[in-house]
Amino acid sequence: MGEPIPSPYDINGQHFNPDMYLEKLIQERSLNEIMDHKFEIVQDIQALHSDMQTLVYDNYNKFISATDTIRKMKSDFKKMEDEMDLLAANMESITSFSEQISCTLQDTRQQITKLSGVHSLLKRLQFLFKLPGKLKATLQEGNYSQAVQDYIRAQRVLQQYGNMASFQGIQSDCEAIVEELKQKLRDQFKSKEASAKELAESVDLLLQLQEPADSLCAEFLAHAETRLGEQLTLLEGLQDQDIIEFVDIGSSGFLSDLCLVVASYNDMFINRPRLHNIQQCDELDSVALSQLGNFVLRNMEHYFSLVGKRVEHEQERGSGDTVVLVRALDRFHRRLQAMNTLFSDTDFARTGTEIVLRAGRRQCRFHLQALKAHFANTLAQVRQSLAAPKLISQDGDGSTSLSELLTSLVLATVEKVKGVLQDLLIFSQPDLTFGLKPHFCEVFCIDNVREDLVVGFLHHLTATARGFCVSGDSKSPPALLLLLSKMCLEFETSSVHYLLSQTDEWFNIEDRHGSGILTSEAEICTSMRAAAQELLNHYVRMQGLSVSQMLRKSVETRDWLHTIEPRTVRAVMKRVVEDIAAVDSQVGALYEEGQRAERSSDSSRRTHSANVSRHMYRSNWSSYAPSQLDSSLVTNIQKLFSERIEIFSSVEFSKVSILTGIIKISLKTFLECVRLRTFSRYGLQQIQVDTHYLQLYLWRFVADENLVHFLLDEILGSAVHRCLDPVLMEPSVVEIICERG
């Protein structure tokens, strides 16, 4: 694209044409608008004129100021030039005088240098002659450092001129004094009262006197080990001391002395200046480092052993506070981290972390035992509460009490676990030196807290609950089995997820899918549900056995061949109905109703018609001869078209399913007992009355009333088979007896 064409109407442009602009205004605008526009242009012109005047005044002032500055600079440069000329003249004068003085003193300078050398030599000779006396004086004063410095200053001269007769006496005297000095230094080196600073000074002076460094290393470490052994012995006697004070004493005493020993050892034997044979120094460094490493490891192992025992003692007493314990462990670990700067070859903080991990593992184990004991105590309280009469009453209080017991059992257990987790959360605080270490987090948070404590306790819950299902353990009340079954279901539906998610959130545990490290929530829930199912099945068997025993005794203890004509329902049948109703109330407190099959509008009507047809059918049986029809054949043909009933099958988690299981077991027992007895006519009629009474009341408790009808039909049919004179009672009479009963 080309450049834009300039407009003659642009008042700010270079090609502005005033005539054309004015002509355009006259054409497009009114007179008032032109006058207003003129007023605006006049104001713009005045503003531009004012700005231009201000700019001129400002530039004029700056120009005047610049002119004055240049004039002043010119004057200053002129003055500086004069001063430089004067300085050059003075320097020339000084150079001339210096040359004259040098020429005058040339001869005298050589004489002065010679005299200075003689004076220095005389001073050295004077120092040598006075050296024995000075060494003795400094030795008596105990100023061993000054004595060594004086001897080292004169040692080279004595070795160089020792063969001269005039110096032999001085040399022998100095060597004798130095041997005495070495002995005093060794005595100070071996003294138990010597401080670490005095030890370092003694070793340094002996090394300056050319004593063998390897033997000094061994002596230094042996003496240091004696002092450190005293510190460790002191710690060993403080096992009953407060654990924080114990750690502080160990840090300020043993660890501080050990660090001082190592620092002094490094300065004296390893980091010393290498003035002579480099190879020999390297060999000595290797020996010194090896001795130091063995020394440090030996003493630190002893110290770690004492700290581990003290921590274990603190935890086994059970009187310590976790906050205090963790604070002591943090101080212990923090000091070890500081020591790692001194010991680059060994990571003592790692060993300290292992001690902390053992303490955390032990704390988790103690908490797990406490959780188990708390659960056992809570369970014992529940058993005591279940033994109270109000729980077996039928006035409604029992239902409330069972639900309250369940709530208290679950809440108490969950809150106890939460309290334990909050107590252990102190170990993973971010301000702790070991709290955020990956190794500590993986072992403590995952293995110890989540897997060993939480998951382990949940497994203990299921194992304890399943323990009540062991055969032969009939001391447990059936209500406890029901309660534990519902408890396992509560854990499976909510508590397991809550505890595991809370643990993972508090301890920053990442979910590692497929790694196999974490026990999955589904696995624990499956175990909980299986335990709940096992407990519920056992509860059904126990309650069914209880009712079955009443029915079995009522059948086995009666003489059915000589019984009188029935006038009422037997008391045991009323007791069976009452017990089933009590169980229904008990189960209803914890479990929902469940699904039922469709019922007929009048259940008793079916029994009435069945009894009528059965009466006609059985009467026909009795009229046939054995050769005409086998009654057992008829019964077997009927069974072929009936559904098989599983008596001991697993029940569902609903009230009707549980009651159905109990009633199936009870009626099956009743059936088997009837099959083993022989009945007279009145005995058969009594069974007829009893079964009709049971049918009137039991159908409402089961999921499918046809099941009750079928089993009761089986019982009555077996009684007919076992009857010598199978004549049934009129159904109307049976109903009257049952209603009156």
XYZ file of C-alpha atoms in Angstrom:
741
model
C 0.000 0.000 0.000
C 1.204 3.565 -0.733
C 1.580 6.458 1.667
C -1.645 8.285 2.671
C -2.467 11.386 0.636
C -1.965 14.562 2.754
C -5.193 16.437 3.468
C -5.421 20.215 3.040
C -8.012 20.274 5.828
C -5.564 18.959 8.524
C -4.811 22.052 10.580
C -1.718 20.380 12.057
C -0.378 19.076 8.711
C 2.199 20.568 6.352
C -0.247 20.866 3.418
C -2.891 22.811 5.319
C -4.840 25.251 3.095
C -6.625 27.909 5.167
C -8.898 29.054 2.344
C -10.178 25.595 1.607
C -10.553 24.887 5.329
C -12.557 28.129 5.838
C -14.733 27.430 2.799
C -15.498 23.936 4.153
C -16.451 25.350 7.571
C -18.803 27.904 6.004
C -20.501 25.187 4.003
C -20.848 22.581 6.747
C -21.449 24.593 9.929
C -23.680 27.351 11.173
C -22.497 30.768 12.258
C -22.638 29.924 15.932
C -20.643 26.751 15.393
C -18.048 28.710 13.353
C -17.766 31.282 16.184
C -17.329 28.496 18.776
C -14.709 26.852 16.601
C -12.909 30.164 16.249
C -12.938 30.545 20.032
C -11.374 27.063 20.406
C -8.644 27.865 17.826
C -7.856 31.143 19.628
C -7.508 29.301 22.936
C -5.178 26.717 21.327
C -3.045 29.489 19.820
C -2.759 31.246 23.177
C -1.801 27.971 24.926
C 0.875 27.236 22.295
C 2.226 30.758 22.592
C 2.461 30.448 26.380
C 4.246 27.079 26.107
C 6.738 28.484 23.611
C 7.553 31.423 25.896
C 8.106 29.071 28.846
C 10.417 26.885 26.717
C 12.438 29.891 25.598
C 12.844 31.151 29.169
C 13.952 27.693 30.424
C 16.511 27.246 27.646
C 17.823 30.765 28.202
C 18.404 30.096 31.903
C 20.186 26.799 31.100
C 22.373 28.546 28.518
C 23.420 31.236 31.015
C 24.216 28.567 33.660
C 26.290 26.553 31.141
C 28.219 29.651 30.137
C 29.130 30.379 33.788
C 30.231 26.760 34.335
C 32.522 26.769 31.272
C 34.076 30.067 32.377
C 34.783 28.615 35.851
C 36.271 25.400 34.411
C 38.598 27.428 32.214
C 39.852 29.321 35.264
C 40.374 26.076 37.268
C 42.328 24.397 34.462
C 44.595 27.396 34.237
C 45.351 27.225 37.968
C 45.962 23.454 37.790
C 48.420 23.880 34.935
C 50.484 26.318 37.007
C 50.566 23.942 39.967
C 51.694 21.019 37.764
C 54.595 23.077 36.446
C 55.624 23.882 40.023
C 55.449 20.189 40.997
C 57.662 19.150 38.077
C 60.275 21.671 39.161
C 60.249 20.368 42.740
C 60.668 16.742 41.573
C 63.711 17.666 39.517
C 65.223 19.320 42.571
C 64.553 16.276 44.786
C 66.128 13.908 42.221
C 69.265 16.020 42.118
C 69.637 16.035 45.919
C 69.096 12.250 46.070
C 71.866 11.571 43.583
C 74.256 13.722 45.593
C 73.448 11.882 48.867
C 73.875 8.427 47.241
C 77.309 9.364 45.940
C 78.350 10.673 49.371
C 77.176 7.528 51.353
C 78.330 4.836 48.918
C 81.431 3.835 50.922
C 79.724 4.030 54.301
C 76.829 1.728 53.218
C 79.062 -1.308 52.688
C 80.579 -0.917 56.132
C 77.133 -0.644 57.746
C 75.930 -3.840 55.990
C 78.985 -5.739 57.217
C 78.527 -4.510 60.767
C 74.834 -5.456 60.668
C 75.708 -9.043 59.660
C 78.229 -9.321 62.465
C 75.676 -7.983 64.935
C 73.091 -10.516 63.821
C 75.568 -13.360 64.181
C 76.530 -12.198 67.651
C 72.891 -12.105 68.655
C 72.440 -15.706 67.442
C 75.495 -16.845 69.315
C 74.250 -15.044 72.384
C 70.848 -16.801 71.973
C 72.595 -20.192 71.678
C 74.727 -19.628 74.775
C 71.660 -18.534 76.766
C 69.377 -21.282 75.322
C 69.912 -23.987 78.042
C 69.158 -21.532 80.810
C 66.184 -20.097 78.991
C 64.796 -23.585 78.303
C 65.096 -24.461 81.990
C 63.373 -21.250 83.012
C 60.440 -21.697 80.623
C 60.197 -25.362 81.645
C 59.936 -24.413 85.313
C 57.342 -21.769 84.497
C 55.296 -24.366 82.594
C 55.484 -22.366 79.392
C 56.026 -25.446 77.244
C 55.008 -23.788 74.009
C 57.673 -21.070 74.317
C 60.314 -23.673 75.187
C 59.519 -25.704 72.066
C 59.609 -22.586 69.881
C 63.005 -21.576 71.262
C 64.450 -25.043 70.751
C 63.138 -25.311 67.187
C 64.699 -21.917 66.340
C 68.140 -23.130 67.476
C 67.819 -26.771 66.413
C 69.113 -26.324 62.848
C 72.162 -24.368 63.962
C 72.964 -26.930 66.674
C 72.687 -29.785 64.192
C 74.882 -27.936 61.701
C 77.662 -26.966 64.132
C 77.198 -29.693 66.742
C 80.566 -31.292 65.870
C 82.407 -28.169 67.002
C 83.734 -28.400 70.539
C 82.302 -25.046 71.557
C 78.742 -26.094 70.650
C 78.768 -29.707 71.870
C 78.089 -28.762 75.477
C 75.218 -26.481 74.500
C 73.713 -29.190 72.295
C 73.911 -31.895 75.003
C 72.361 -29.591 77.593
C 69.517 -28.642 75.237
C 68.806 -32.277 74.325
C 68.620 -33.261 78.013
C 66.220 -30.394 78.710
C 64.117 -31.307 75.663
C 63.864 -34.931 76.829
C 62.600 -33.669 80.160
C 60.150 -31.415 78.280
C 58.888 -34.397 76.259
C 58.322 -36.374 79.443
C 56.348 -33.544 80.999
C 54.258 -33.219 77.854
C 53.560 -36.958 77.873
C 52.599 -36.804 81.556
C 50.222 -33.960 80.780
C 48.968 -35.909 77.768
C 48.127 -38.917 79.945
C 46.634 -36.939 82.816
C 42.918 -37.519 83.417
C 42.490 -33.966 84.668
C 43.844 -32.462 81.457
C 41.325 -30.578 79.389
C 40.840 -31.126 75.696
C 42.721 -27.902 74.969
C 45.703 -29.032 77.038
C 45.660 -32.396 75.286
C 45.693 -30.730 71.887
C 48.562 -28.469 72.965
C 50.574 -31.426 74.266
C 50.145 -33.419 71.070
C 50.961 -30.425 68.896
C 54.178 -29.716 70.817
C 55.235 -33.391 70.722
C 54.671 -33.461 66.979
C 56.819 -30.329 66.613
C 59.521 -32.181 68.568
C 59.465 -34.961 65.907
C 57.737 -37.576 68.060
C 56.222 -40.502 65.997
C 52.737 -39.499 64.962
C 51.197 -43.002 64.801
C 51.968 -43.756 68.457
C 50.659 -40.320 69.406
C 47.431 -41.079 67.514
C 46.921 -44.286 69.470
C 47.753 -42.632 72.818
C 45.503 -39.671 72.086
C 42.523 -41.870 71.181
C 43.093 -44.187 74.146
C 43.083 -41.265 76.553
C 40.034 -39.730 74.821
C 38.221 -43.071 75.022
C 38.789 -43.130 78.781
C 37.162 -39.720 79.112
C 34.286 -40.649 76.797
C 33.825 -43.919 78.684
C 33.208 -41.884 81.828
C 30.519 -39.910 79.977
C 28.880 -43.130 78.777
C 29.012 -44.604 82.283
C 27.306 -41.467 83.555
C 24.585 -41.862 80.934
C 24.157 -45.518 81.843
C 23.348 -44.480 85.407
C 20.704 -41.987 84.258
C 18.175 -44.504 82.910
C 15.508 -43.186 85.305
C 16.223 -39.548 84.445
C 13.743 -37.504 82.421
C 14.297 -38.497 78.802
C 14.756 -34.924 77.542
C 17.354 -34.281 80.245
C 18.964 -37.616 79.360
C 19.296 -36.613 75.696
C 20.542 -33.127 76.617
C 23.184 -34.576 78.940
C 24.271 -36.988 76.225
C 24.453 -34.215 73.643
C 26.215 -31.627 75.791
C 28.489 -34.199 77.419
C 29.365 -37.203 75.298
C 28.655 -35.850 71.807
C 30.284 -32.483 72.491
C 33.424 -34.158 73.840
C 33.479 -36.567 70.922
C 33.201 -33.713 68.423
C 35.961 -31.833 70.210
C 38.175 -34.928 70.206
C 37.595 -35.507 66.499
C 38.147 -31.859 65.613
C 41.385 -31.780 67.636
C 42.490 -35.086 66.134
C 41.886 -33.804 62.606
C 43.785 -30.600 63.268
C 46.743 -32.389 64.884
C 47.158 -35.502 62.777
C 45.284 -35.140 59.478
C 45.035 -31.479 58.507
C 48.554 -30.524 59.621
C 50.866 -28.803 57.083
C 52.969 -31.198 54.968
C 56.512 -29.946 55.023
C 58.534 -33.090 54.321
C 57.975 -36.497 52.693
C 54.587 -36.424 50.919
C 54.336 -40.232 50.615
C 55.086 -40.726 54.281
C 52.449 -38.138 55.187
C 49.841 -39.936 53.036
C 50.582 -43.259 54.761
C 50.295 -41.598 58.142
C 46.978 -40.007 57.122
C 45.621 -43.415 56.127
C 46.592 -44.928 59.495
C 45.233 -41.921 61.403
C 41.917 -41.991 59.549
C 41.528 -45.730 60.109
C 42.161 -45.407 63.858
C 39.809 -42.446 64.116
C 37.038 -44.254 62.210
C 37.206 -47.326 64.465
C 37.309 -45.119 67.547
C 34.238 -43.076 66.538
C 32.192 -46.108 65.448
C 32.964 -47.984 68.656
C 31.902 -45.127 70.904
C 28.862 -44.151 68.834
C 27.588 -47.735 68.851
C 27.783 -47.704 72.648
C 25.997 -44.344 72.747
C 23.270 -45.533 70.350
C 22.798 -48.625 72.493
C 22.285 -46.504 75.621
C 19.848 -44.151 73.889
C 17.899 -47.080 72.445
C 17.616 -48.716 75.884
C 16.529 -45.428 77.467
C 13.838 -44.852 74.823
C 12.620 -48.424 75.185
C 12.548 -48.034 78.973
C 10.562 -44.804 78.608
C 7.987 -46.502 76.394
C 7.718 -49.686 78.461
C 6.979 -47.684 81.599
C 3.930 -46.305 79.863
C 4.046 -43.164 81.999
C 5.732 -40.995 79.393
C 4.023 -38.520 77.124
C 4.380 -38.980 73.362
C 5.033 -35.258 72.941
C 7.942 -35.428 75.385
C 9.275 -38.588 73.738
C 9.148 -37.085 70.244
C 10.743 -33.854 71.430
C 13.616 -35.844 72.951
C 14.014 -37.913 69.766
C 14.042 -34.734 67.671
C 16.803 -33.215 69.791
C 18.741 -36.454 69.557
C 18.345 -36.650 65.769
C 19.006 -32.944 65.228
C 22.354 -33.199 67.033
C 23.309 -36.225 64.956
C 22.592 -34.288 61.776
C 24.926 -31.568 62.980
C 27.583 -34.213 63.611
C 27.437 -35.380 59.998
C 29.369 -32.267 58.987
C 32.280 -33.605 61.042
C 31.941 -37.244 59.937
C 31.534 -37.291 56.194
C 32.265 -41.021 55.893
C 29.465 -42.225 58.194
C 25.832 -41.091 58.219
C 25.006 -41.163 61.927
C 21.695 -39.414 61.262
C 20.610 -42.554 59.391
C 21.358 -44.653 62.473
C 19.496 -42.105 64.572
C 16.547 -42.390 62.192
C 16.552 -46.163 62.746
C 16.356 -45.582 66.526
C 13.445 -43.178 65.970
C 11.787 -45.747 63.703
C 12.166 -48.454 66.346
C 10.594 -46.088 68.872
C 7.749 -45.331 66.476
C 7.243 -49.038 65.747
C 7.231 -49.782 69.471
C 4.771 -46.937 70.079
C 2.475 -48.352 67.386
C 2.730 -51.785 68.975
C 1.817 -50.395 72.403
C -1.094 -48.470 70.898
C -2.263 -51.615 69.118
C -2.268 -53.503 72.421
C -4.144 -50.593 74.011
C -6.721 -50.678 71.196
C -7.175 -54.413 71.625
C -7.557 -54.023 75.398
C -10.017 -51.142 74.926
C -12.067 -53.186 72.473
C -12.045 -56.159 74.851
C -13.198 -53.947 77.754
C -15.891 -52.344 75.610
C -17.016 -55.784 74.500
C -17.122 -56.947 78.130
C -19.283 -53.944 79.033
C -21.573 -54.766 76.128
C -21.897 -58.365 77.344
C -22.742 -57.135 80.835
C -25.322 -54.768 79.415
C -26.803 -57.586 77.325
C -27.166 -59.689 80.447
C -29.370 -57.019 82.031
C -33.117 -57.907 82.121
C -34.150 -54.778 80.239
C -32.480 -56.059 77.072
C -34.622 -59.177 76.899
C -37.873 -57.432 77.722
C -40.441 -56.896 75.007
C -41.575 -53.420 75.933
C -39.478 -51.711 73.312
C -36.595 -50.714 75.556
C -34.560 -53.671 74.347
C -34.557 -52.393 70.763
C -33.389 -48.970 71.855
C -30.719 -50.468 74.060
C -29.363 -52.691 71.294
C -29.105 -49.811 68.849
C -27.515 -47.634 71.528
C -25.050 -50.387 72.368
C -24.152 -50.738 68.701
C -23.669 -46.996 68.332
C -21.542 -46.773 71.471
C -19.466 -49.792 70.439
C -18.721 -48.471 66.951
C -18.197 -44.858 68.008
C -16.015 -45.767 70.980
C -13.832 -47.961 68.777
C -13.523 -45.406 65.966
C -12.843 -42.518 68.362
C -10.216 -44.571 70.161
C -8.456 -45.283 66.863
C -8.653 -41.584 65.962
C -7.146 -40.662 69.321
C -4.297 -43.093 68.757
C -3.675 -41.691 65.259
C -3.620 -38.131 66.597
C -1.112 -39.215 69.220
C 1.112 -40.808 66.568
C 0.714 -37.794 64.279
C 3.264 -36.042 66.492
C 5.947 -38.242 64.899
C 5.314 -36.763 61.430
C 5.247 -33.051 62.228
C 7.036 -31.043 59.501
C 9.256 -29.165 61.959
C 10.922 -32.399 63.079
C 14.283 -33.225 61.504
C 13.203 -36.795 60.796
C 9.508 -36.117 60.085
C 9.840 -35.488 56.339
C 12.572 -37.973 55.484
C 11.312 -40.350 52.751
C 12.697 -43.425 54.497
C 10.997 -42.496 57.779
C 7.683 -41.639 56.103
C 7.616 -44.882 54.134
C 8.455 -47.134 57.074
C 6.637 -45.343 59.900
C 3.581 -43.919 58.171
C 2.889 -46.820 55.805
C 4.261 -49.943 57.478
C 3.868 -49.099 61.157
C 0.848 -46.786 61.383
C -1.345 -47.805 58.455
C -0.559 -51.471 57.968
C 0.550 -52.688 61.402
C -1.698 -50.501 63.550
C -4.870 -49.552 61.654
C -5.134 -52.517 59.292
C -3.857 -54.860 61.996
C -6.502 -53.646 64.429
C -9.244 -54.023 61.818
C -8.098 -57.606 61.226
C -8.126 -58.102 64.991
C -11.737 -56.898 65.055
C -12.788 -59.479 62.493
C -10.765 -62.227 64.188
C -12.247 -61.406 67.587
C -15.764 -61.322 66.164
C -15.235 -64.618 64.355
C -13.896 -66.108 67.565
C -17.423 -66.089 68.948
C -18.451 -68.442 66.157
C -16.133 -71.228 67.343
C -18.086 -74.402 67.960
C -18.456 -75.212 71.613
C -18.487 -71.564 72.691
C -22.065 -71.418 73.932
C -21.411 -68.884 76.693
C -21.825 -65.911 74.423
C -25.344 -64.472 74.397
C -26.960 -64.647 70.952
C -27.637 -60.914 71.058
C -23.869 -60.341 71.162
C -23.454 -62.270 67.917
C -26.170 -60.154 66.340
C -24.554 -56.973 67.622
C -21.092 -57.950 66.382
C -22.500 -58.883 63.002
C -24.089 -55.465 62.641
C -20.870 -53.861 63.921
C -18.879 -55.583 61.152
C -21.422 -54.334 58.624
C -21.130 -50.776 59.972
C -17.353 -50.965 59.617
C -17.693 -52.398 56.118
C -20.044 -49.644 54.931
C -18.450 -46.571 56.510
C -15.926 -46.935 59.326
C -13.225 -48.774 57.347
C -13.259 -46.125 54.626
C -13.293 -43.331 57.198
C -10.353 -44.693 59.209
C -8.209 -45.537 56.181
C -8.882 -42.223 54.414
C -8.230 -40.321 57.637
C -4.961 -42.190 58.108
C -3.872 -41.567 54.508
C -4.761 -37.878 54.776
C -3.122 -37.207 58.135
C 0.079 -39.110 57.368
C 0.362 -38.029 53.693
C 0.194 -41.592 52.404
C -0.109 -41.759 48.646
C -2.287 -44.454 47.121
C 0.012 -46.745 45.158
C -2.294 -48.687 42.906
C -1.103 -52.158 42.112
C 2.057 -51.852 44.182
C 0.908 -54.336 46.800
C 2.308 -52.162 49.586
C -1.016 -50.886 50.882
C -3.775 -53.193 51.990
C -6.775 -52.194 49.915
C -9.993 -50.982 51.450
C -11.910 -53.557 49.409
C -9.911 -56.399 50.963
C -10.713 -55.276 54.508
C -14.363 -54.638 53.665
C -14.631 -58.113 52.157
C -13.208 -59.580 55.358
C -15.623 -57.516 57.452
C -18.603 -58.622 55.392
C -17.532 -62.264 55.561
C -17.216 -61.978 59.358
C -20.658 -60.346 59.566
C -22.121 -63.168 57.475
C -20.443 -65.820 59.612
C -21.673 -64.212 62.829
C -25.200 -63.888 61.503
C -25.276 -67.516 60.358
C -24.010 -68.580 63.777
C -26.659 -66.433 65.460
C -29.368 -68.099 63.370
C -28.035 -71.549 64.239
C -27.898 -70.740 67.962
C -31.403 -69.311 68.071
C -32.694 -72.142 65.913
C -30.987 -74.635 68.234
C -32.578 -72.977 71.265
C -36.086 -73.293 69.814
C -35.279 -76.749 68.437
C -34.326 -78.041 71.879
C -37.714 -77.014 73.271
C -39.500 -78.716 70.409
C -37.355 -81.857 70.623
C -37.902 -82.235 74.370
C -41.640 -81.641 73.940
C -41.823 -84.473 71.401
C -39.448 -86.933 73.055
C -40.812 -86.639 76.601
C -44.496 -87.183 75.695
C -46.278 -90.532 75.444
C -48.006 -90.106 72.101
C -49.673 -93.538 72.156
C -51.643 -92.901 75.367
C -52.420 -89.215 75.088
C -55.902 -87.839 75.606
C -58.014 -86.028 73.048
C -56.548 -82.525 72.508
C -58.432 -79.680 74.132
C -55.827 -76.910 73.882
C -52.532 -75.947 72.241
C -49.501 -77.255 74.092
C -47.634 -74.621 76.164
C -44.392 -75.282 74.353
C -45.924 -74.051 71.095
C -46.920 -70.799 72.780
C -43.388 -70.514 74.125
C -41.974 -71.066 70.644
C -44.119 -68.259 69.240
C -43.139 -65.960 72.106
C -39.438 -66.695 71.610
C -39.690 -66.109 67.875
C -41.475 -62.799 68.553
C -38.722 -61.807 71.007
C -36.082 -62.630 68.400
C -38.029 -60.616 65.845
C -37.980 -57.602 68.173
C -34.296 -58.113 68.887
C -33.309 -58.404 65.214
C -35.570 -55.530 64.230
C -33.567 -53.213 66.493
C -30.523 -53.627 64.238
C -31.628 -54.861 60.824
C -34.186 -53.578 58.346
C -37.292 -55.502 57.404
C -36.182 -56.898 54.061
C -38.243 -58.082 51.087
C -41.149 -60.486 51.445
C -42.974 -62.576 48.892
C -46.550 -61.591 48.019
C -48.976 -62.867 50.608
C -52.495 -64.069 50.273
C -55.195 -61.862 51.706
C -55.996 -64.386 54.414
C -53.233 -66.771 55.284
C -55.332 -68.845 57.622
C -57.709 -69.571 54.807
C -55.056 -71.619 53.023
C -54.428 -73.696 56.103
C -58.125 -74.274 56.585
C -58.618 -75.501 53.024
C -55.426 -77.534 53.217
C -56.568 -79.170 56.388
C -59.940 -80.001 54.832
C -58.332 -81.530 51.767
C -55.746 -83.232 53.931
C -58.501 -84.693 56.110
C -60.285 -86.069 53.065
C -56.995 -87.241 51.583
C -55.824 -88.978 54.716
C -59.234 -90.514 55.199
C -58.994 -91.929 51.760
C -55.534 -93.282 52.643
C -56.993 -95.148 55.578
C -59.743 -96.664 53.463
C -57.314 -98.145 50.948
C -55.700 -101.476 51.509
C -51.903 -101.614 51.378
C -52.062 -103.438 48.079
C -54.192 -100.730 46.528
C -51.986 -97.662 47.224
C -48.755 -97.082 49.073
C -49.082 -93.821 51.019
C -45.303 -93.254 51.021
C -45.382 -93.371 47.247
C -47.943 -90.584 47.190
C -45.775 -88.518 49.528
C -42.672 -89.049 47.415
C -44.557 -88.024 44.285
C -45.586 -84.787 46.046
C -41.960 -84.067 47.020
C -40.831 -84.395 43.418
C -42.941 -81.351 42.537
C -41.863 -79.306 45.577
C -38.882 -76.971 45.722
C -35.972 -78.094 47.826
C -35.548 -76.123 51.051
C -31.987 -75.364 52.230
C -32.247 -75.462 56.011
C -28.726 -74.234 56.929
C -28.130 -71.842 54.018
C -26.619 -68.400 54.574
C -29.072 -65.711 55.519
C -29.280 -62.204 54.160
C -28.737 -59.065 56.216
C -32.443 -58.461 56.823
C -34.906 -59.266 59.574
C -37.185 -61.553 57.559
C -34.245 -63.560 56.218
C -32.838 -64.069 59.740
C -36.224 -65.098 61.152
C -36.802 -67.394 58.176
C -33.523 -69.173 58.896
C -34.396 -69.665 62.572
C -37.894 -70.939 61.787
C -36.575 -73.331 59.116
C -34.152 -74.908 61.603
C -36.847 -75.140 64.293
C -39.496 -76.709 62.064
C -36.963 -79.078 60.488
C -36.041 -80.299 63.968
C -39.724 -80.674 64.798
C -40.174 -82.707 61.593
C -37.276 -85.052 62.315
C -38.448 -85.633 65.886
C -41.979 -86.461 64.652
C -40.556 -88.980 62.181
C -38.987 -90.926 65.067
C -42.181 -91.252 67.159
C -45.330 -93.393 66.879
C -48.684 -91.668 67.357
C -52.171 -92.671 68.349
C -55.228 -90.950 66.887
C -55.254 -88.310 69.645
C -51.499 -87.855 69.362
C -51.902 -87.135 65.648
C -54.695 -84.683 66.367
C -52.523 -82.905 68.955
C -49.803 -82.481 66.297
C -52.558 -81.178 63.980
C -53.585 -78.551 66.550
C -49.966 -77.572 67.253
C -49.042 -77.160 63.587
C -52.175 -75.127 62.925
C -51.307 -72.838 65.862
C -47.753 -72.381 64.581
C -49.058 -71.604 61.124
C -51.365 -68.906 62.490
C -48.449 -66.976 64.007
C -45.228 -67.937 62.218
C -46.163 -66.921 58.676
C -45.811 -63.227 59.499
C -42.121 -63.626 60.453
C -40.817 -65.241 57.249
C -40.055 -63.957 53.780
C -42.306 -66.515 52.071
C -45.276 -67.939 53.956
C -45.370 -70.932 51.580
C -42.211 -72.188 53.230
C -43.967 -72.380 56.618
C -46.945 -74.079 55.013
C -44.728 -76.633 53.312
C -42.784 -77.551 56.466
C -45.913 -77.735 58.591
C -47.523 -79.941 55.932
C -44.423 -82.158 56.087
C -44.709 -82.398 59.878
C -48.391 -83.311 59.772
C -47.781 -85.733 56.899
C -45.009 -87.479 58.863
C -47.312 -87.728 61.874
C -49.983 -89.337 59.660
C -47.403 -91.864 58.427
C -46.364 -92.657 61.987
C -49.958 -92.868 63.292
C -51.616 -96.203 64.081
C -55.098 -94.786 63.495
C -54.692 -91.770 61.189
C -57.922 -89.847 61.657
C -57.593 -86.042 61.648
C -59.713 -83.610 63.628
C -62.315 -81.427 61.976
C -60.733 -78.131 60.817
C -63.399 -76.042 62.515
C -62.656 -77.718 65.831
C -58.952 -77.134 65.305
C -59.552 -73.444 64.688
C -61.691 -73.125 67.811
C -59.013 -74.785 69.952
C -56.275 -72.558 68.501
C -58.309 -69.384 68.916
C -59.121 -70.346 72.491
C -55.447 -71.136 73.090
